[in-house]
mmCIF file of C-alpha atoms in Angstrom:
data_model
loop_
_atom_site.group_PDB
_atom_site.id
_atom_site.type_symbol
_atom_site.label_atom_id
_atom_site.label_comp_id
_atom_site.label_asym_id
_atom_site.label_seq_id
_atom_site.Cartn_x
_atom_site.Cartn_y
_atom_site.Cartn_z
ATOM 1 C CA MET A 1 -148.299 15.029 -46.786
ATOM 2 C CA ALA A 2 -149.594 15.641 -43.280
ATOM 3 C CA LEU A 3 -149.785 11.899 -42.687
ATOM 4 C CA SER A 4 -146.128 11.328 -43.607
ATOM 5 C CA SER A 5 -144.872 14.151 -41.346
ATOM 6 C CA THR A 6 -146.690 12.781 -38.288
ATOM 7 C CA PRO A 7 -144.179 9.949 -37.621
ATOM 8 C CA ILE A 8 -141.284 12.405 -37.955
ATOM 9 C CA PHE A 9 -142.961 14.802 -35.538
ATOM 10 C CA LEU A 10 -143.638 12.003 -33.051
ATOM 11 C CA PHE A 11 -140.059 10.730 -33.356
ATOM 12 C CA CYS A 12 -138.621 14.226 -32.737
ATOM 13 C CA THR A 13 -140.950 14.741 -29.780
ATOM 14 C CA LEU A 14 -139.921 11.402 -28.265
ATOM 15 C CA ILE A 15 -136.197 12.129 -28.720
ATOM 16 C CA SER A 16 -136.616 15.598 -27.149
ATOM 17 C CA TYR A 17 -138.436 14.087 -24.189
ATOM 18 C CA LEU A 18 -135.741 11.437 -23.697
ATOM 19 C CA LEU A 19 -132.949 13.995 -23.874
ATOM 20 C CA LEU A 20 -134.653 16.304 -21.395
ATOM 21 C CA SER A 21 -135.522 13.510 -18.984
ATOM 22 C CA SER A 22 -131.966 12.170 -19.021
ATOM 23 C CA ALA A 23 -130.356 15.598 -18.636
ATOM 24 C CA GLN A 24 -128.034 15.653 -15.701
ATOM 25 C CA THR A 25 -128.945 17.766 -12.723
ATOM 26 C CA CYS A 26 -127.401 17.927 -9.294
ATOM 27 C CA SER A 27 -130.397 16.237 -7.658
ATOM 28 C CA ASN A 28 -130.058 12.993 -9.635
ATOM 29 C CA TYR A 29 -126.276 12.706 -9.368
ATOM 30 C CA THR A 30 -124.577 9.916 -7.420
ATOM 31 C CA PHE A 31 -120.960 10.321 -6.396
ATOM 32 C CA ALA A 32 -118.711 7.330 -7.076
ATOM 33 C CA SER A 33 -117.141 7.796 -3.654
ATOM 34 C CA ASN A 34 -120.558 7.260 -1.982
ATOM 35 C CA ARG A 35 -120.527 10.800 -0.601
ATOM 36 C CA VAL A 36 -123.996 12.189 0.037
ATOM 37 C CA PHE A 37 -124.982 15.851 0.063
ATOM 38 C CA SER A 38 -128.332 17.140 1.306
ATOM 39 C CA SER A 39 -128.439 20.270 -0.866
ATOM 40 C CA CYS A 40 -127.369 21.171 -4.369
ATOM 41 C CA SER A 41 -127.626 23.792 -7.055
ATOM 42 C CA ASP A 42 -127.460 23.488 -10.838
ATOM 43 C CA LEU A 43 -125.286 26.503 -11.589
ATOM 44 C CA PRO A 44 -126.473 28.444 -14.640
ATOM 45 C CA TYR A 45 -123.143 28.621 -16.508
ATOM 46 C CA LEU A 46 -120.186 26.404 -17.456
ATOM 47 C CA HIS A 47 -122.041 23.083 -16.966
ATOM 48 C CA ALA A 48 -121.358 23.219 -13.243
ATOM 49 C CA TYR A 49 -123.008 22.003 -10.049
ATOM 50 C CA LEU A 50 -122.533 22.705 -6.352
ATOM 51 C CA HIS A 51 -123.453 20.136 -3.684
ATOM 52 C CA TRP A 52 -123.210 20.808 0.047
ATOM 53 C CA ASN A 53 -124.020 19.876 3.617
ATOM 54 C CA TYR A 54 -124.184 22.839 5.992
ATOM 55 C CA PHE A 55 -123.517 22.345 9.708
ATOM 56 C CA PRO A 56 -125.067 25.281 11.648
ATOM 57 C CA SER A 57 -123.433 24.361 14.971
ATOM 58 C CA THR A 58 -119.932 24.758 13.509
ATOM 59 C CA ARG A 59 -120.837 27.178 10.661
ATOM 60 C CA LYS A 60 -118.989 24.894 8.251
ATOM 61 C CA ALA A 61 -120.018 23.514 4.879
ATOM 62 C CA ALA A 62 -118.866 20.314 3.211
ATOM 63 C CA ILE A 63 -118.929 21.069 -0.501
ATOM 64 C CA ALA A 64 -118.520 19.240 -3.783
ATOM 65 C CA TYR A 65 -118.119 21.496 -6.784
ATOM 66 C CA ARG A 66 -118.180 19.651 -10.097
ATOM 67 C CA ALA A 67 -117.966 20.848 -13.655
ATOM 68 C CA SER A 68 -117.476 19.510 -17.148
ATOM 69 C CA GLN A 69 -113.835 19.796 -18.102
ATOM 70 C CA ASN A 70 -111.269 18.183 -20.363
ATOM 71 C CA TYR A 71 -108.137 16.524 -19.005
ATOM 72 C CA GLU A 72 -105.898 19.547 -19.725
ATOM 73 C CA GLY A 73 -108.126 22.145 -18.078
ATOM 74 C CA TRP A 74 -108.902 23.364 -14.582
ATOM 75 C CA ILE A 75 -111.924 24.304 -12.465
ATOM 76 C CA ALA A 76 -112.406 26.600 -9.487
ATOM 77 C CA TRP A 77 -115.139 27.513 -7.032
ATOM 78 C CA ALA A 78 -114.877 30.471 -4.676
ATOM 79 C CA ILE A 79 -116.590 32.455 -1.959
ATOM 80 C CA ASN A 80 -116.148 36.208 -2.132
ATOM 81 C CA PRO A 81 -116.496 37.547 1.429
ATOM 82 C CA THR A 82 -115.944 41.158 0.306
ATOM 83 C CA GLY A 83 -118.569 41.445 -2.421
ATOM 84 C CA ALA A 84 -119.675 40.096 -5.756
ATOM 85 C CA GLY A 85 -117.301 39.127 -8.538
ATOM 86 C CA MET A 86 -113.901 37.570 -8.984
ATOM 87 C CA VAL A 87 -111.522 39.983 -7.251
ATOM 88 C CA GLY A 88 -111.485 39.312 -3.514
ATOM 89 C CA SER A 89 -112.736 35.770 -3.863
ATOM 90 C CA GLN A 90 -111.285 32.900 -1.879
ATOM 91 C CA ALA A 91 -110.994 29.993 -4.310
ATOM 92 C CA LEU A 92 -110.575 26.254 -4.421
ATOM 93 C CA VAL A 93 -108.901 25.169 -7.653
ATOM 94 C CA ALA A 94 -108.310 21.712 -9.180
ATOM 95 C CA PHE A 95 -106.436 20.321 -12.182
ATOM 96 C CA HIS A 96 -104.216 17.451 -13.340
ATOM 97 C CA ASN A 97 -100.644 18.182 -12.279
ATOM 98 C CA THR A 98 -97.525 17.320 -14.292
ATOM 99 C CA ASN A 99 -97.448 13.741 -12.939
ATOM 100 C CA GLY A 100 -101.045 13.199 -14.050
ATOM 101 C CA SER A 101 -102.751 13.088 -10.665
ATOM 102 C CA MET A 102 -105.451 15.508 -9.577
ATOM 103 C CA THR A 103 -104.346 18.450 -7.438
ATOM 104 C CA ALA A 104 -106.610 20.706 -5.402
ATOM 105 C CA TYR A 105 -105.674 23.665 -3.230
ATOM 106 C CA PRO A 106 -106.922 27.063 -1.988
ATOM 107 C CA THR A 107 -105.829 30.334 -3.581
ATOM 108 C CA SER A 108 -106.822 33.964 -3.087
ATOM 109 C CA ILE A 109 -107.926 35.957 -6.121
ATOM 110 C CA THR A 110 -106.475 39.401 -5.431
ATOM 111 C CA SER A 111 -106.588 40.878 -8.942
ATOM 112 C CA TYR A 112 -107.674 40.188 -12.511
ATOM 113 C CA ASN A 113 -104.247 38.609 -13.014
ATOM 114 C CA PRO A 114 -103.912 36.405 -9.906
ATOM 115 C CA SER A 115 -100.909 34.167 -9.234
ATOM 116 C CA MET A 116 -103.122 31.073 -8.811
ATOM 117 C CA LEU A 117 -100.478 29.727 -6.421
ATOM 118 C CA PRO A 118 -101.531 27.837 -3.285
ATOM 119 C CA GLY A 119 -102.217 30.111 -0.341
ATOM 120 C CA ASP A 120 -104.253 30.695 2.780
ATOM 121 C CA LEU A 121 -107.815 31.939 2.609
ATOM 122 C CA SER A 122 -109.758 34.233 4.925
ATOM 123 C CA PHE A 123 -111.575 31.128 6.242
ATOM 124 C CA GLN A 124 -110.369 27.627 6.988
ATOM 125 C CA VAL A 125 -110.311 24.878 4.366
ATOM 126 C CA SER A 126 -109.742 21.234 5.227
ATOM 127 C CA ASN A 127 -110.191 17.817 3.619
ATOM 128 C CA ILE A 128 -109.617 19.300 0.166
ATOM 129 C CA SER A 129 -109.335 16.788 -2.656
ATOM 130 C CA ALA A 130 -110.281 16.404 -6.299
ATOM 131 C CA GLU A 131 -111.217 13.696 -8.758
ATOM 132 C CA TYR A 132 -111.717 13.362 -12.486
ATOM 133 C CA THR A 133 -114.390 11.048 -13.872
ATOM 134 C CA ASN A 134 -116.275 11.017 -17.185
ATOM 135 C CA ASN A 135 -114.860 14.366 -18.375
ATOM 136 C CA GLU A 136 -115.888 16.030 -15.144
ATOM 137 C CA MET A 137 -113.701 17.467 -12.398
ATOM 138 C CA THR A 138 -114.908 17.604 -8.798
ATOM 139 C CA ILE A 139 -113.474 19.479 -5.838
ATOM 140 C CA PHE A 140 -114.357 18.262 -2.347
ATOM 141 C CA ALA A 141 -113.640 20.363 0.748
ATOM 142 C CA LEU A 142 -114.817 21.412 4.178
ATOM 143 C CA VAL A 143 -114.957 25.219 4.413
ATOM 144 C CA GLY A 144 -115.465 27.414 7.453
ATOM 145 C CA PRO A 145 -116.354 28.497 9.970
ATOM 146 C CA LEU A 146 -118.102 31.040 7.774
ATOM 147 C CA ASN A 147 -119.253 34.416 9.083
ATOM 148 C CA GLU A 148 -122.501 34.264 7.115
ATOM 149 C CA THR A 149 -124.796 31.491 5.875
ATOM 150 C CA SER A 150 -125.380 33.440 2.658
ATOM 151 C CA VAL A 151 -122.392 34.155 0.415
ATOM 152 C CA ASP A 152 -121.462 35.585 -2.934
ATOM 153 C CA HIS A 153 -119.815 32.831 -4.925
ATOM 154 C CA VAL A 154 -117.933 32.500 -8.187
ATOM 155 C CA TRP A 155 -117.107 29.444 -10.295
ATOM 156 C CA GLN A 156 -114.749 29.165 -13.196
ATOM 157 C CA ALA A 157 -113.105 26.886 -15.743
ATOM 158 C CA GLY A 158 -109.991 27.299 -17.820
ATOM 159 C CA SER A 159 -108.615 25.297 -20.703
ATOM 160 C CA SER A 160 -104.946 25.009 -19.759
ATOM 161 C CA VAL A 161 -102.425 24.523 -16.980
ATOM 162 C CA SER A 162 -98.739 25.334 -17.378
ATOM 163 C CA ASN A 163 -96.077 24.178 -14.902
ATOM 164 C CA ASP A 164 -98.842 23.247 -12.459
ATOM 165 C CA ILE A 165 -100.353 26.756 -12.553
ATOM 166 C CA PRO A 166 -103.854 27.269 -13.998
ATOM 167 C CA GLN A 167 -103.741 29.736 -16.878
ATOM 168 C CA MET A 168 -106.222 32.524 -17.623
ATOM 169 C CA HIS A 169 -109.767 31.430 -18.361
ATOM 170 C CA SER A 170 -111.745 32.521 -21.382
ATOM 171 C CA ILE A 171 -113.527 35.848 -21.195
ATOM 172 C CA SER A 172 -116.625 34.451 -22.881
ATOM 173 C CA LEU A 173 -120.023 35.570 -21.649
ATOM 174 C CA ALA A 174 -120.511 32.284 -19.736
ATOM 175 C CA ASN A 175 -117.215 32.775 -17.886
ATOM 176 C CA LEU A 176 -118.004 36.383 -17.058
ATOM 177 C CA GLN A 177 -121.495 35.523 -15.788
ATOM 178 C CA SER A 178 -120.355 32.698 -13.480
ATOM 179 C CA VAL A 179 -121.211 34.509 -10.274
ATOM 180 C CA GLY A 180 -124.117 34.141 -7.902
ATOM 181 C CA TYR A 181 -125.536 34.332 -4.419
ATOM 182 C CA LEU A 182 -125.850 31.203 -2.296
ATOM 183 C CA ASP A 183 -127.728 30.588 0.937
ATOM 184 C CA PHE A 184 -126.302 27.460 2.577
ATOM 185 C CA LEU A 185 -129.458 27.091 4.700
ATOM 186 C CA SER A 186 -132.173 27.421 2.067
ATOM 187 C CA GLY A 187 -130.282 26.729 -1.149
#
């Protein structure tokens, strides 16, 4: 009996190794648009990743936030300059609009029921764009100047958009835990 279970054990071990070694991380990702980022972080929830280049002389960061998402959903990444959590965060949101193209814009999260309409943030945002490839949405933007190199940040994903407005995200544990602290200098 032990002899016949050895090939099964070896097969399972090999498959596990292959799956782990091919798992996507931010460090082995190549952008189709040939954009290159010097730093990245595998975010712990919602199958999301943040890539960035920080420019100390201007206190700006070029970011690429990408996350697994279906065609009908939306993603968002935000800096909260007033503290941790969702309320007060300054967000970049992306989704497919009613004509089918990707839309990305800034929006302020002022409550637990935000408008999600385009608006100004407490810091500048330029070069904002989004793309959708292989069931993954990506937001690109240049943010700043930022007052600090370390920020509280939030990321999110929702399953639907109605009339070009992202609808409420799930309140699953993964959605509620999608907050963190980021140091643009050290990662």
